[in-house]
Coordinates of C-alpha atoms in Angstrom, one line a residue:
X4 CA -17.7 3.7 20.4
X5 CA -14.5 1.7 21.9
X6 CA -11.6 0.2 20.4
X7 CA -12.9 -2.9 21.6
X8 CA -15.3 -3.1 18.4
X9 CA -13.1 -1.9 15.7
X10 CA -11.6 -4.1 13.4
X11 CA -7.4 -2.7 14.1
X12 CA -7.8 -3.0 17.7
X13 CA -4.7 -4.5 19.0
X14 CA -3.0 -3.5 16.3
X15 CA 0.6 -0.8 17.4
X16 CA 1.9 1.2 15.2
X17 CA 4.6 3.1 15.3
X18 CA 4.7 6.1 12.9
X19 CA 7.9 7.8 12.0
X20 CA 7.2 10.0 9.1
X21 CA 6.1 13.8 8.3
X22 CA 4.2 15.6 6.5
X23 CA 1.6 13.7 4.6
X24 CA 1.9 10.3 2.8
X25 CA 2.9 8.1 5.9
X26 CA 1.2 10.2 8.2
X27 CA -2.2 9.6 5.9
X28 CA -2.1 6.4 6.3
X29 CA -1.6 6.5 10.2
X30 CA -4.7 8.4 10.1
X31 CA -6.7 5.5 8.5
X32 CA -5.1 3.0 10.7
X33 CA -5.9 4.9 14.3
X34 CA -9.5 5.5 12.7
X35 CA -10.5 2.0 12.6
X36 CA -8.3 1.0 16.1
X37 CA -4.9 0.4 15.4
X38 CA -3.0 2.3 18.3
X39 CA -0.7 4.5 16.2
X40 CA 2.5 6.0 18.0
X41 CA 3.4 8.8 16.2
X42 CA 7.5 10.3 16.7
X43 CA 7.6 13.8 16.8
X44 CA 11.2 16.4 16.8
X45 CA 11.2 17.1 20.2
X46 CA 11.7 20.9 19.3
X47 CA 8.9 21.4 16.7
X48 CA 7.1 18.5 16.1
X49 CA 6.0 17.1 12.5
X50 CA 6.3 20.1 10.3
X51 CA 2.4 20.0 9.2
X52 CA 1.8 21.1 12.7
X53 CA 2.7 24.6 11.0
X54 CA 1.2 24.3 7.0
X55 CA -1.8 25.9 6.0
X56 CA -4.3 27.8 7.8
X57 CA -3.7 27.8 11.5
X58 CA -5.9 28.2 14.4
X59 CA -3.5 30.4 17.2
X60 CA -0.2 28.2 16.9
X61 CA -1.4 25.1 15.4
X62 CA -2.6 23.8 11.5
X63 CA -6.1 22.8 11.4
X64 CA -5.1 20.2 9.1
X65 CA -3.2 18.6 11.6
X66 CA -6.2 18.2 14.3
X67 CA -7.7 16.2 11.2
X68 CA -4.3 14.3 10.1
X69 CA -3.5 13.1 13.4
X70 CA -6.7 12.6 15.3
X71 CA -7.1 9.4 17.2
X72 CA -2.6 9.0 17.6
X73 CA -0.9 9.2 20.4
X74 CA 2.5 11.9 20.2
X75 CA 5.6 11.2 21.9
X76 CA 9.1 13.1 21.2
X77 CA 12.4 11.1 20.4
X78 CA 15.6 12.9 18.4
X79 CA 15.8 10.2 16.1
X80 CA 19.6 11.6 15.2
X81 CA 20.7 10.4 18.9
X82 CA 22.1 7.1 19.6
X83 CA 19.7 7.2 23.4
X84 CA 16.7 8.0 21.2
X85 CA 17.1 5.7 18.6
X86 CA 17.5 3.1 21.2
X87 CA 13.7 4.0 22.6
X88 CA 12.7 3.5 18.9
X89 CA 14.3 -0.1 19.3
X90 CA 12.4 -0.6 22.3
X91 CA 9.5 0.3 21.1
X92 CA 10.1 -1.7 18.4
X93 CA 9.8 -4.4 20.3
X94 CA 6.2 -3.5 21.4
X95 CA 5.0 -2.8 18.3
X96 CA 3.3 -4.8 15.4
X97 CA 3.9 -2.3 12.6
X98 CA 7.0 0.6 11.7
X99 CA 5.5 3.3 9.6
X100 CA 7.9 5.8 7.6
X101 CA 8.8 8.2 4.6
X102 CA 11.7 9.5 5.2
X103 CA 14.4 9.3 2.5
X104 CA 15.7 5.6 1.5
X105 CA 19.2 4.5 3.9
X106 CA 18.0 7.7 6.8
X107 CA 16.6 4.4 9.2
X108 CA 20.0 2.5 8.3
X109 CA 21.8 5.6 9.1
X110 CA 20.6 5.6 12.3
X111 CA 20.6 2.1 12.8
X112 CA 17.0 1.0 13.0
X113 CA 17.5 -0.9 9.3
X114 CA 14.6 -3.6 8.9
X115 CA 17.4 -5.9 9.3
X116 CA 18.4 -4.3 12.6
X117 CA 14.3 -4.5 13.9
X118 CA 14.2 -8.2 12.7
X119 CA 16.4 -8.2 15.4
X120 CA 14.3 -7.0 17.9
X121 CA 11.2 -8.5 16.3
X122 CA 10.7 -10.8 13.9
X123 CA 7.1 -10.9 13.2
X124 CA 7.9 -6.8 12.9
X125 CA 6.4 -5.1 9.7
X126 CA 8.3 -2.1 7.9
X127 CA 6.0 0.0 5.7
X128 CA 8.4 2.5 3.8
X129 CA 6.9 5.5 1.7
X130 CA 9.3 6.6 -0.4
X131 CA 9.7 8.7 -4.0
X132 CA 11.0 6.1 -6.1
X133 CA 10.9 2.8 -3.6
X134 CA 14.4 1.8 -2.0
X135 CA 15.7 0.0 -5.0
X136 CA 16.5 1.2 -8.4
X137 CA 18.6 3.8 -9.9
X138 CA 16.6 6.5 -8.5
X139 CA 16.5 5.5 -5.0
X140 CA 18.6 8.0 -3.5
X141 CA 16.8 10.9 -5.1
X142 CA 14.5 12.9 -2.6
X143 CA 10.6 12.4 -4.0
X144 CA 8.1 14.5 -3.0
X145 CA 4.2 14.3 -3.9
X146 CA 4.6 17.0 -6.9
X147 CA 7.8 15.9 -8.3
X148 CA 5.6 11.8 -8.3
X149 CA 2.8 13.2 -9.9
X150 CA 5.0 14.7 -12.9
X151 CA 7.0 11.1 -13.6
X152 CA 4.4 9.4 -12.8
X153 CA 2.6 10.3 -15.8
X154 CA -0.3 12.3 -13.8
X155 CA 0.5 15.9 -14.4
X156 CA 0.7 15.1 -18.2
X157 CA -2.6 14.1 -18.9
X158 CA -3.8 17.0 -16.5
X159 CA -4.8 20.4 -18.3
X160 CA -5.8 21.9 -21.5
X161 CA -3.9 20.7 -24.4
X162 CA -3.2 24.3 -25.7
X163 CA -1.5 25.3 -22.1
X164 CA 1.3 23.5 -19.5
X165 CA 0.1 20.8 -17.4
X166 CA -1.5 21.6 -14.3
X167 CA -1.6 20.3 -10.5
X168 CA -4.7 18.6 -8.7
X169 CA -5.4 21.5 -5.9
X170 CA -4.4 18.5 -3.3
X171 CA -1.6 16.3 -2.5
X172 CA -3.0 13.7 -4.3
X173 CA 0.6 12.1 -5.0
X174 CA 0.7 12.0 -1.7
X175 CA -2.6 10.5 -0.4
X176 CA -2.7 8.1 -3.0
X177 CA 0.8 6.8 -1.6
X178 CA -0.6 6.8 2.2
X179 CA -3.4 4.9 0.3
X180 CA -1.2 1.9 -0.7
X181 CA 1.0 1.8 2.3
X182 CA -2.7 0.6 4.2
X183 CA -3.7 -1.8 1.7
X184 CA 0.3 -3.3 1.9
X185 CA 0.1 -3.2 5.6
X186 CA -3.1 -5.0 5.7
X187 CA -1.7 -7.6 3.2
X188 CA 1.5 -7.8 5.5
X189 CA -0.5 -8.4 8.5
X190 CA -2.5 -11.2 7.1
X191 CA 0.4 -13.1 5.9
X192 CA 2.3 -12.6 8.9
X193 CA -1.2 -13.8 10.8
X194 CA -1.4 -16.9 8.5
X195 CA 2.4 -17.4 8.3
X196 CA 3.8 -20.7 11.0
X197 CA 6.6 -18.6 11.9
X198 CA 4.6 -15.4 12.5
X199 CA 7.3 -13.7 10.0
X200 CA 6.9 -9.8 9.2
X201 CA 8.3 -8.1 6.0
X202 CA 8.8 -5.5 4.3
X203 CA 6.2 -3.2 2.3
X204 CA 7.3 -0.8 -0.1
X205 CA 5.2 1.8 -1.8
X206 CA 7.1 4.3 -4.3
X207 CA 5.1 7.4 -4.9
X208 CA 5.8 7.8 -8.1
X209 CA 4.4 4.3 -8.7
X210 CA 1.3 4.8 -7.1
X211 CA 0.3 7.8 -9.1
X212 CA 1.5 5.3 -12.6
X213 CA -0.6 2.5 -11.3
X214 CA -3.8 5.1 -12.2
X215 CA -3.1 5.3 -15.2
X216 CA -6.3 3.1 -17.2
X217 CA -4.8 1.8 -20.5
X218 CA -2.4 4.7 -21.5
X219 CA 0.6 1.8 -21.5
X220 CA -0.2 -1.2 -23.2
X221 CA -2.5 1.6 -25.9
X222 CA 1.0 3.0 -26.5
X223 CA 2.8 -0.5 -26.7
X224 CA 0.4 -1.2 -29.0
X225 CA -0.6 1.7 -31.7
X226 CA 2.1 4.3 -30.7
X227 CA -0.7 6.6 -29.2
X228 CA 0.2 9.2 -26.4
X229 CA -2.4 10.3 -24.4
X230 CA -2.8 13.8 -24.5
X231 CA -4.5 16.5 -22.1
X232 CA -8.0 16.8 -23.0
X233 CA -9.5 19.4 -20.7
X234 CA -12.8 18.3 -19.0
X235 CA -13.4 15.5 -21.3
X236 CA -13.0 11.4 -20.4
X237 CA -10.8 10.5 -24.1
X238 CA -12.4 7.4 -25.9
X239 CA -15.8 7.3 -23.8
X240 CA -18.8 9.4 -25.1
X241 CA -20.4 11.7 -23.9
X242 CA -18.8 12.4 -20.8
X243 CA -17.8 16.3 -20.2
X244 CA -18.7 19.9 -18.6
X245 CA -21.3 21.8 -20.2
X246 CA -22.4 25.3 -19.3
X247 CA -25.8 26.3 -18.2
X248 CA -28.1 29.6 -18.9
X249 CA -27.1 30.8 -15.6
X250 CA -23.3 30.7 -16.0
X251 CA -22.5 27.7 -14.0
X252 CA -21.0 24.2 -15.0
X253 CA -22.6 20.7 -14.8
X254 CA -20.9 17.7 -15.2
X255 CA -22.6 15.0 -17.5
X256 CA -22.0 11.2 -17.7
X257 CA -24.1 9.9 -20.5
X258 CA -21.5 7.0 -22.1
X259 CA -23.6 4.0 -21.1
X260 CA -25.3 3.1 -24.3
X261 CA -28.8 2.8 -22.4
X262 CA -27.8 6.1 -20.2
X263 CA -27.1 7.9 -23.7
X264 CA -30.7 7.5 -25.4
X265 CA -31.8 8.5 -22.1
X266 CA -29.8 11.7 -21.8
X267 CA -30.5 11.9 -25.8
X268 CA -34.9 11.5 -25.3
X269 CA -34.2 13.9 -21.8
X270 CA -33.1 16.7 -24.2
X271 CA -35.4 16.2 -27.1
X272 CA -32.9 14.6 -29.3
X273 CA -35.1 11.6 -30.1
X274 CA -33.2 11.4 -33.4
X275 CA -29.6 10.7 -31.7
X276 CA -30.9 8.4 -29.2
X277 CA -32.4 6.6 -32.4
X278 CA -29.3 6.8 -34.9
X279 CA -27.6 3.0 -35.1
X280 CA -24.2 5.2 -35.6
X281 CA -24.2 6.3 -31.6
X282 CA -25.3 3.0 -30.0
X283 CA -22.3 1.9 -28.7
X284 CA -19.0 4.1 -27.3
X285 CA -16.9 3.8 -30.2
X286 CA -19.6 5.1 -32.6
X287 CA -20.2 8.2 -30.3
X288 CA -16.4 9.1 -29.3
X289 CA -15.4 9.0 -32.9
X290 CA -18.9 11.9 -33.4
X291 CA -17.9 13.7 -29.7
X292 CA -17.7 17.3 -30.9
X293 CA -20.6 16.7 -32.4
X294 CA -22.9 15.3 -29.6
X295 CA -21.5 17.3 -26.6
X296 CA -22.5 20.5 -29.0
X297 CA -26.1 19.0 -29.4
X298 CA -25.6 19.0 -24.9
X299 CA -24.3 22.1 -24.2
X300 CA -27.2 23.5 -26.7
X301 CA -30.1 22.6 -24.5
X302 CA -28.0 23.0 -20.8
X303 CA -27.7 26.4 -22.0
X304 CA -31.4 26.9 -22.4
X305 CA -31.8 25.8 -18.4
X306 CA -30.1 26.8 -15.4
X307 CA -28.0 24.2 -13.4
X308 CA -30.7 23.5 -10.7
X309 CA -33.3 22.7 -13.4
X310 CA -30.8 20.8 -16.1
X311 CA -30.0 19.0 -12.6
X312 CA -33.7 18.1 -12.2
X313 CA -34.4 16.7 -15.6
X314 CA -31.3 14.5 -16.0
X315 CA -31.8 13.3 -12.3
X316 CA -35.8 12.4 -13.3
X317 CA -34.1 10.7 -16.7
X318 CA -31.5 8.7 -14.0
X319 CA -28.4 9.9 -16.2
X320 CA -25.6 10.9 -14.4
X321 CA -25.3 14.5 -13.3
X322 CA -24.0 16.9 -10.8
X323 CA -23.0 20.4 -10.0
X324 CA -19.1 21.3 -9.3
X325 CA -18.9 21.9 -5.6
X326 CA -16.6 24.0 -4.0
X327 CA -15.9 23.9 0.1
X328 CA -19.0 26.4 0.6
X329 CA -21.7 23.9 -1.7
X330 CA -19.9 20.7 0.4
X331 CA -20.9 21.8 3.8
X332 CA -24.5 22.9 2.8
X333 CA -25.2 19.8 1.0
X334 CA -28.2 17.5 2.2
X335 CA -26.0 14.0 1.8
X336 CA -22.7 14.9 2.7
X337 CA -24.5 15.8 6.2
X338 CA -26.7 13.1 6.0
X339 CA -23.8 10.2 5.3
X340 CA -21.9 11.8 9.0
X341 CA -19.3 13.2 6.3
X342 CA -19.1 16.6 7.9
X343 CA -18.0 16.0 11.4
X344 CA -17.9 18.9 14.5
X345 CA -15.2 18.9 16.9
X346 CA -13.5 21.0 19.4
X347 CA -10.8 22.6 19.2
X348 CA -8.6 22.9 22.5
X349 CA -10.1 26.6 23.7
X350 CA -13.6 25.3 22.8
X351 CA -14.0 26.4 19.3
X352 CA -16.4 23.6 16.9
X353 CA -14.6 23.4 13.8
X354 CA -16.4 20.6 11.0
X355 CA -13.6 17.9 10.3
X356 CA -14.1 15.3 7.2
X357 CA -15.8 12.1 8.3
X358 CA -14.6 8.4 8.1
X359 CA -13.9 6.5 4.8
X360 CA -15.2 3.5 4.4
X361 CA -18.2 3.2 6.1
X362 CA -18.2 -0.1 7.5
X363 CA -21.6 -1.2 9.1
X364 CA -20.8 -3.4 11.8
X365 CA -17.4 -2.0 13.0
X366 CA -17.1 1.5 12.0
X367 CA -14.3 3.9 12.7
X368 CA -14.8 6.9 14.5
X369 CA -12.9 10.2 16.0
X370 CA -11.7 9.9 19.6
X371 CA -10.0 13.0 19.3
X372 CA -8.0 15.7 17.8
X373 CA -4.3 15.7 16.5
X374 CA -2.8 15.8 20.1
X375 CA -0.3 18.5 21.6
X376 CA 3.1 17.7 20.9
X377 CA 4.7 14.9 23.4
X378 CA 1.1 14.9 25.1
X379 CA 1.6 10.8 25.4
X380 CA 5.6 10.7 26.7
X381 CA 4.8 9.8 30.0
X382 CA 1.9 7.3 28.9
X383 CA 3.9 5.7 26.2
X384 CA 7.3 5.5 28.0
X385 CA 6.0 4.7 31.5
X386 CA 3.6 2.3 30.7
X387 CA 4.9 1.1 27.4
X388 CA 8.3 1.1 27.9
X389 CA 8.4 0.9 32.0
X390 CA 10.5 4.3 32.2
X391 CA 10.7 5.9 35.9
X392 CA 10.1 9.6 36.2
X393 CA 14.1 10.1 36.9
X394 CA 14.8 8.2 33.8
X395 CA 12.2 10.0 31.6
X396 CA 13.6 13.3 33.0
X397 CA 17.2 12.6 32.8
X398 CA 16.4 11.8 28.9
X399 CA 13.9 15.4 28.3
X400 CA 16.9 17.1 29.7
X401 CA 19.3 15.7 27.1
X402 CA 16.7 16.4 24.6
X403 CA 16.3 13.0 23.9
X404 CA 12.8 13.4 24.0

């Protein structure tokens, strides 16, 4: 499918960061059409290049991270290179970064120095703490955000130490933000007389406290802490992870006061799903002990499959816990284009994550793989940038690019 019928054609953006948050959400934008320019270390390239499981010298992860960008290579720490970035500045509608907070004043690309260059330009900065505040000049990674941002404590048993997510989720939720800013930036630059950009600035610690439900105004008012709680959902019952006959785990949502005397009539507990004292949430989350006991007493007389089957016939909320093998195997992950086949350069298929969101009229697609690294220089800088092939070398020899 073309650019031509997605809805971020048009749209440039150039894409300074690493690793994962800024780079996440370069992925979403060059999904949906946006032509992303990403800046690579001439030398080695965005460090994910390396992380993870590799296939010969490259990470797998990045073939998915980076698909549908363009790579050129600047040395951002020389005056010549960040004087391309000013011309491409120029060209572009949108500056994605994450590097620490005053490294683009450093080296002179400031949003005050791009307003420069252009106005309408629009400055999405990733950062640990945001680029004000007392923390600002503290380097933030994805971890470090999920601890203060109030994540990691809620995460776990309440008898062991807090635990990670197995993903950057820190991270991704960050790259998550810095799209829905850009998008709002874009529209009020669109709708704006003067065509005026600004800046957008998403704090990763901030994205992982804006998850968090109630917990603040429930302490502003009673005093209470939210503790760790294991597999359970506190306040809202039943909700939980209940073993089966055959060993295995299935997860339960029953805390709709309808779903409950459904889940209660599907297990033969006729007499809870009657009882005034569990007809509404607050009634059942002050008896949850007592009720996920009742749960776990028939799941353990039925294996997952057939628990599956009854709650699924009873419409309650159910599912197994997948792991990687159960994804790829599964009938509607396939069916919903979620489990996509690529090539890799040598002509290996490797399955890649499909698009998110699905969007019916203009969906986003894969046009191709995290490039080689530089594999767009000449495209970029000739055609872009109207470079001649003495020029482009002179600069490659410098290692300028």
């Amino acid at each position: 499918m073309g650019n031509k019928k997605k809805p971020l054609a048009g749209v440039k953006i150039l894409e300074l960061g690493n690793l994962v948050a800024a780079p996440f959400a370069g992925k979403l934008f060059s999904e949906f059409g946006a032509e992303v320019i990403k800046v690579e270390e001439p030398k080695n390239g965005d460090p994910l290049r390396n992380w993870r499981v590799m296939h010969e010298d490259t990470s797998v992860w990045w073939y998915v991270q980076s698909r549908n960008k363009k790579s050129i290579t600047i040395n951002l720490r020389e005056p010549e290179g960040q004087e391309i970035v000013k011309k491409l500045i120029g060209e572009v509608d949108v500056v994605l970064e994450n590097f620490k907070p005053g490294t683009l004043e450093r080296w002179g690309l400031g949003y005050e120095e791009m307003k420069k260059v252009n106005a309408s330009i629009i400055l999405t900065r990733i950062s640990g703490y945001g680029q004000t505040g007392p923390y600002k000049e503290k380097p933030g990674f994805g971890s470090v955000a999920e601890a203060i941002g109030g994540l990691r404590y809620l995460t776990g048993y309440p008898d062991r130490p807090p635990v990670r997510v197995g993903i950057a989720i820190g991270d991704m939720i960050a790259g998550l933000y810095g799209v829905i800013g850009t998008l709002l930036a874009i529209r009020a630059r669109d709708i704006d007389a003067n065509k005026e950009g600004q800046v957008v600035d998403v704090a990763l610690y901030e994205a992982v406290f804006s998850l968090l439900e109630g917990i603040l105004p429930e302490y502003d008012l009673t005093g209470q802490v939210r503790e760790r709680t294991g597999s359970t959902l506190p306040g809202i019952a039943p909700s939980n992870t209940y073993k089966c006959a055959d060993g295995k785990h299935i997860v339960i949502g029953g805390n709709g006061d309808r779903i409950f005397q459904r889940l209660m009539r599907a297990i033969g507990r006729e007499d809870l799903a009657k009882n005034p004292l569990y007809a509404t949430n607050q009634g059942r989350a002050d008896h949850v002990a007592f009720i996920d006991e009742a749960i776990e007493h028939w799941t353990m007389q039925h294996s997952l499959k057939e628990a599956q089957r009854i709650l699924d016939e009873a419409s309650v909320p159910v599912g197994p816990i997948y792991g990687i093998h159960d994804i790829v195997a599964d009938e509607h992950y396939q069916a919903r284009d979620m489990l996509k086949e690529v090539l890799l350069p040598d002509g290996e298929k490797l399955l890649v994550p499909g698009i998110v969101p699905k969007l019916l009229r203009t969906p986003g697609s894969i046009e191709w793989n995290g490039p080689e690294l530089g594999a767009h220089n000449k495209e970029v800088y000739a055609d872009l940038l109207g470079l001649t092939e003495e020029e482009f070398k002179e600069l490659k020899e410098k290692g300028v690019v």
